[in-house]
Amino acid sequence: MGYKSYLSKLLNEPQSKCSCSSHSTVNTADTKSMTGLATTGVRTFDCAQHGFKLPCGVGNLQKGEKYINMDYLVFSALHIFAPLLVLKISYDIACQWYKHLWSRMVQVPKVWHIDPASKDVMFLVPKFHLPTHVAECHWLFPSTLSVV
């Protein structure tokens, strides 16, 4: 399934609102006007250790930042690296995005599914974004841990 067909299938489904701080990119994603816009931003999935964009890990955003965009990019890129046992995923809204990630995985092609129980998965919020988060995020998603 291609990125555009995946998004067209799910783009109008509402997503849960942010319960941390005031992340307007998440909370206003369903209300953004796209009149005259082909895209409203870009997201990438990069290897922090090697400093490169992962294959299938770059995609544009429509209607603001929606979890479905990052879900597709992460699962399409990670299936190539299935043997990896440790995954550290740093994302500015990781505190919200990770919540139903494994249940949303059913929306991507089955060949991309990963077994989270077989991996050591850690979600982090980058240091630059952490000050806008509630105190609980500072210790649940610590940016002080190395991502490499």
mmCIF file of C-alpha atoms in Angstrom:
data_model
loop_
_atom_site.group_PDB
_atom_site.id
_atom_site.type_symbol
_atom_site.label_atom_id
_atom_site.label_comp_id
_atom_site.label_asym_id
_atom_site.label_seq_id
_atom_site.Cartn_x
_atom_site.Cartn_y
_atom_site.Cartn_z
ATOM 1 C CA MET A 1 0.000 0.000 0.000
ATOM 2 C CA GLY A 2 1.434 3.377 -1.002
ATOM 3 C CA TYR A 3 1.683 6.376 1.310
ATOM 4 C CA LYS A 4 -0.999 8.416 -0.490
ATOM 5 C CA SER A 5 -3.534 5.575 -0.626
ATOM 6 C CA TYR A 6 -2.917 4.784 3.055
ATOM 7 C CA LEU A 7 -3.480 8.426 3.997
ATOM 8 C CA SER A 8 -6.563 8.845 1.806
ATOM 9 C CA LYS A 9 -8.117 5.852 3.576
ATOM 10 C CA LEU A 10 -7.466 7.264 7.075
ATOM 11 C CA LEU A 11 -7.004 11.032 6.712
ATOM 12 C CA ASN A 12 -10.509 12.029 7.799
ATOM 13 C CA GLU A 13 -10.652 9.776 10.857
ATOM 14 C CA PRO A 14 -10.405 11.829 14.056
ATOM 15 C CA GLN A 15 -7.411 11.290 16.287
ATOM 16 C CA SER A 16 -7.252 11.532 20.045
ATOM 17 C CA LYS A 17 -6.455 14.947 21.444
ATOM 18 C CA CYS A 18 -3.252 15.660 23.281
ATOM 19 C CA SER A 19 -3.463 15.274 27.056
ATOM 20 C CA CYS A 20 -0.005 16.751 27.575
ATOM 21 C CA SER A 21 0.663 20.482 27.400
ATOM 22 C CA SER A 22 -0.819 22.392 24.480
ATOM 23 C CA HIS A 23 0.478 20.713 21.370
ATOM 24 C CA SER A 24 -1.510 22.665 18.835
ATOM 25 C CA THR A 25 -0.118 20.632 15.946
ATOM 26 C CA VAL A 26 -1.940 17.588 17.295
ATOM 27 C CA ASN A 27 -5.042 19.258 18.691
ATOM 28 C CA THR A 28 -5.741 21.307 15.558
ATOM 29 C CA ALA A 29 -4.801 18.676 12.974
ATOM 30 C CA ASP A 30 -8.454 17.962 12.147
ATOM 31 C CA THR A 31 -9.351 21.638 11.793
ATOM 32 C CA LYS A 32 -6.574 22.949 9.569
ATOM 33 C CA SER A 33 -7.537 24.432 6.233
ATOM 34 C CA MET A 34 -5.622 23.028 3.299
ATOM 35 C CA THR A 35 -7.053 25.377 0.712
ATOM 36 C CA GLY A 36 -4.368 25.839 -1.918
ATOM 37 C CA LEU A 37 -1.855 23.625 -0.088
ATOM 38 C CA ALA A 38 -0.481 20.327 -1.351
ATOM 39 C CA THR A 39 1.254 19.704 1.982
ATOM 40 C CA THR A 40 1.486 21.306 5.429
ATOM 41 C CA GLY A 41 4.916 19.981 6.406
ATOM 42 C CA VAL A 42 7.321 17.053 6.237
ATOM 43 C CA ARG A 43 8.276 14.306 8.686
ATOM 44 C CA THR A 44 11.346 12.091 8.473
ATOM 45 C CA PHE A 45 12.499 8.966 10.248
ATOM 46 C CA ASP A 46 16.283 9.049 10.651
ATOM 47 C CA CYS A 47 19.000 6.806 12.032
ATOM 48 C CA ALA A 48 20.556 8.850 14.849
ATOM 49 C CA GLN A 49 23.677 6.703 14.987
ATOM 50 C CA HIS A 50 24.526 6.976 11.308
ATOM 51 C CA GLY A 51 22.825 10.282 10.487
ATOM 52 C CA PHE A 52 20.830 9.194 7.448
ATOM 53 C CA LYS A 53 17.168 9.163 6.447
ATOM 54 C CA LEU A 54 15.795 5.645 6.533
ATOM 55 C CA PRO A 55 14.418 4.193 3.289
ATOM 56 C CA CYS A 56 10.666 4.895 3.097
ATOM 57 C CA GLY A 57 11.111 7.197 6.108
ATOM 58 C CA VAL A 58 10.244 10.569 4.527
ATOM 59 C CA GLY A 59 6.704 11.800 3.957
ATOM 60 C CA ASN A 60 4.700 14.979 3.706
ATOM 61 C CA LEU A 61 1.918 16.012 6.082
ATOM 62 C CA GLN A 62 -1.642 16.871 5.175
ATOM 63 C CA LYS A 63 -4.017 18.663 7.524
ATOM 64 C CA GLY A 64 -1.285 19.256 10.090
ATOM 65 C CA GLU A 65 0.458 16.611 12.143
ATOM 66 C CA LYS A 66 -1.503 13.393 12.411
ATOM 67 C CA TYR A 67 -0.366 10.149 13.981
ATOM 68 C CA ILE A 68 -1.144 8.207 10.793
ATOM 69 C CA ASN A 69 1.675 9.983 8.956
ATOM 70 C CA MET A 70 4.306 8.975 11.486
ATOM 71 C CA ASP A 71 2.813 5.477 11.874
ATOM 72 C CA TYR A 72 3.297 4.820 8.169
ATOM 73 C CA LEU A 73 6.814 6.240 8.072
ATOM 74 C CA VAL A 74 7.995 4.367 11.160
ATOM 75 C CA PHE A 75 6.564 0.965 10.244
ATOM 76 C CA SER A 76 7.547 1.190 6.569
ATOM 77 C CA ALA A 77 11.130 2.067 7.556
ATOM 78 C CA LEU A 78 11.461 -0.326 10.514
ATOM 79 C CA HIS A 79 10.396 -3.463 8.683
ATOM 80 C CA ILE A 80 13.655 -3.222 6.722
ATOM 81 C CA PHE A 81 15.541 -3.355 10.026
ATOM 82 C CA ALA A 82 13.564 -6.219 11.581
ATOM 83 C CA PRO A 83 16.652 -7.826 13.188
ATOM 84 C CA LEU A 84 17.198 -4.800 15.440
ATOM 85 C CA LEU A 85 16.443 -5.672 19.055
ATOM 86 C CA VAL A 86 16.702 -2.176 20.551
ATOM 87 C CA LEU A 87 14.653 0.736 19.215
ATOM 88 C CA LYS A 88 14.926 4.233 20.642
ATOM 89 C CA ILE A 89 12.388 6.486 18.981
ATOM 90 C CA SER A 90 12.728 10.201 19.601
ATOM 91 C CA TYR A 91 9.736 12.289 18.515
ATOM 92 C CA ASP A 92 8.531 15.688 19.721
ATOM 93 C CA ILE A 93 5.105 14.283 20.649
ATOM 94 C CA ALA A 94 6.200 10.751 21.570
ATOM 95 C CA CYS A 95 4.271 11.025 24.842
ATOM 96 C CA GLN A 96 1.009 11.060 22.880
ATOM 97 C CA TRP A 97 1.880 9.244 19.680
ATOM 98 C CA TYR A 98 3.089 6.033 21.362
ATOM 99 C CA LYS A 99 -0.143 5.502 23.363
ATOM 100 C CA HIS A 100 -2.054 3.444 20.810
ATOM 101 C CA LEU A 101 0.785 2.812 18.375
ATOM 102 C CA TRP A 102 0.633 -0.982 18.581
ATOM 103 C CA SER A 103 -3.145 -1.069 18.073
ATOM 104 C CA ARG A 104 -2.829 1.338 15.110
ATOM 105 C CA MET A 105 -0.234 -1.000 13.585
ATOM 106 C CA VAL A 106 -3.117 -3.074 12.132
ATOM 107 C CA GLN A 107 -3.742 -0.220 9.670
ATOM 108 C CA VAL A 108 -0.377 -0.677 7.929
ATOM 109 C CA PRO A 109 0.467 -3.662 5.700
ATOM 110 C CA LYS A 110 0.909 -6.872 7.702
ATOM 111 C CA VAL A 111 4.430 -7.400 6.331
ATOM 112 C CA TRP A 112 5.485 -4.271 8.273
ATOM 113 C CA HIS A 113 4.185 -5.468 11.647
ATOM 114 C CA ILE A 114 6.724 -5.901 14.407
ATOM 115 C CA ASP A 115 6.372 -7.744 17.681
ATOM 116 C CA PRO A 116 6.947 -5.116 20.392
ATOM 117 C CA ALA A 117 7.431 -7.860 22.992
ATOM 118 C CA SER A 118 10.501 -9.092 21.111
ATOM 119 C CA LYS A 119 12.182 -5.684 21.137
ATOM 120 C CA ASP A 120 13.391 -3.197 23.702
ATOM 121 C CA VAL A 121 11.444 -0.117 22.565
ATOM 122 C CA MET A 122 11.986 3.252 24.245
ATOM 123 C CA PHE A 123 10.215 6.477 23.325
ATOM 124 C CA LEU A 124 11.958 9.798 23.956
ATOM 125 C CA VAL A 125 11.044 13.467 23.601
ATOM 126 C CA PRO A 126 13.891 15.599 22.190
ATOM 127 C CA LYS A 127 15.460 18.018 24.655
ATOM 128 C CA PHE A 128 14.340 21.063 22.631
ATOM 129 C CA HIS A 129 10.664 20.038 22.935
ATOM 130 C CA LEU A 130 10.663 18.739 26.509
ATOM 131 C CA PRO A 131 10.151 22.125 28.260
ATOM 132 C CA THR A 132 6.668 22.430 26.709
ATOM 133 C CA HIS A 133 5.614 19.081 28.165
ATOM 134 C CA VAL A 134 4.065 18.346 31.550
ATOM 135 C CA ALA A 135 6.428 17.272 34.345
ATOM 136 C CA GLU A 136 5.527 13.591 33.993
ATOM 137 C CA CYS A 137 6.956 13.536 30.452
ATOM 138 C CA HIS A 138 10.329 14.699 31.749
ATOM 139 C CA TRP A 139 10.921 11.395 33.486
ATOM 140 C CA LEU A 140 8.825 9.070 31.291
ATOM 141 C CA PHE A 141 10.420 10.243 28.016
ATOM 142 C CA PRO A 142 13.858 11.485 29.106
ATOM 143 C CA SER A 143 15.820 13.350 26.453
ATOM 144 C CA THR A 144 18.955 12.982 28.554
ATOM 145 C CA LEU A 145 19.305 9.355 27.472
ATOM 146 C CA SER A 146 21.418 8.776 24.414
ATOM 147 C CA VAL A 147 19.564 7.754 21.274
ATOM 148 C CA VAL A 148 22.613 5.936 19.907
#
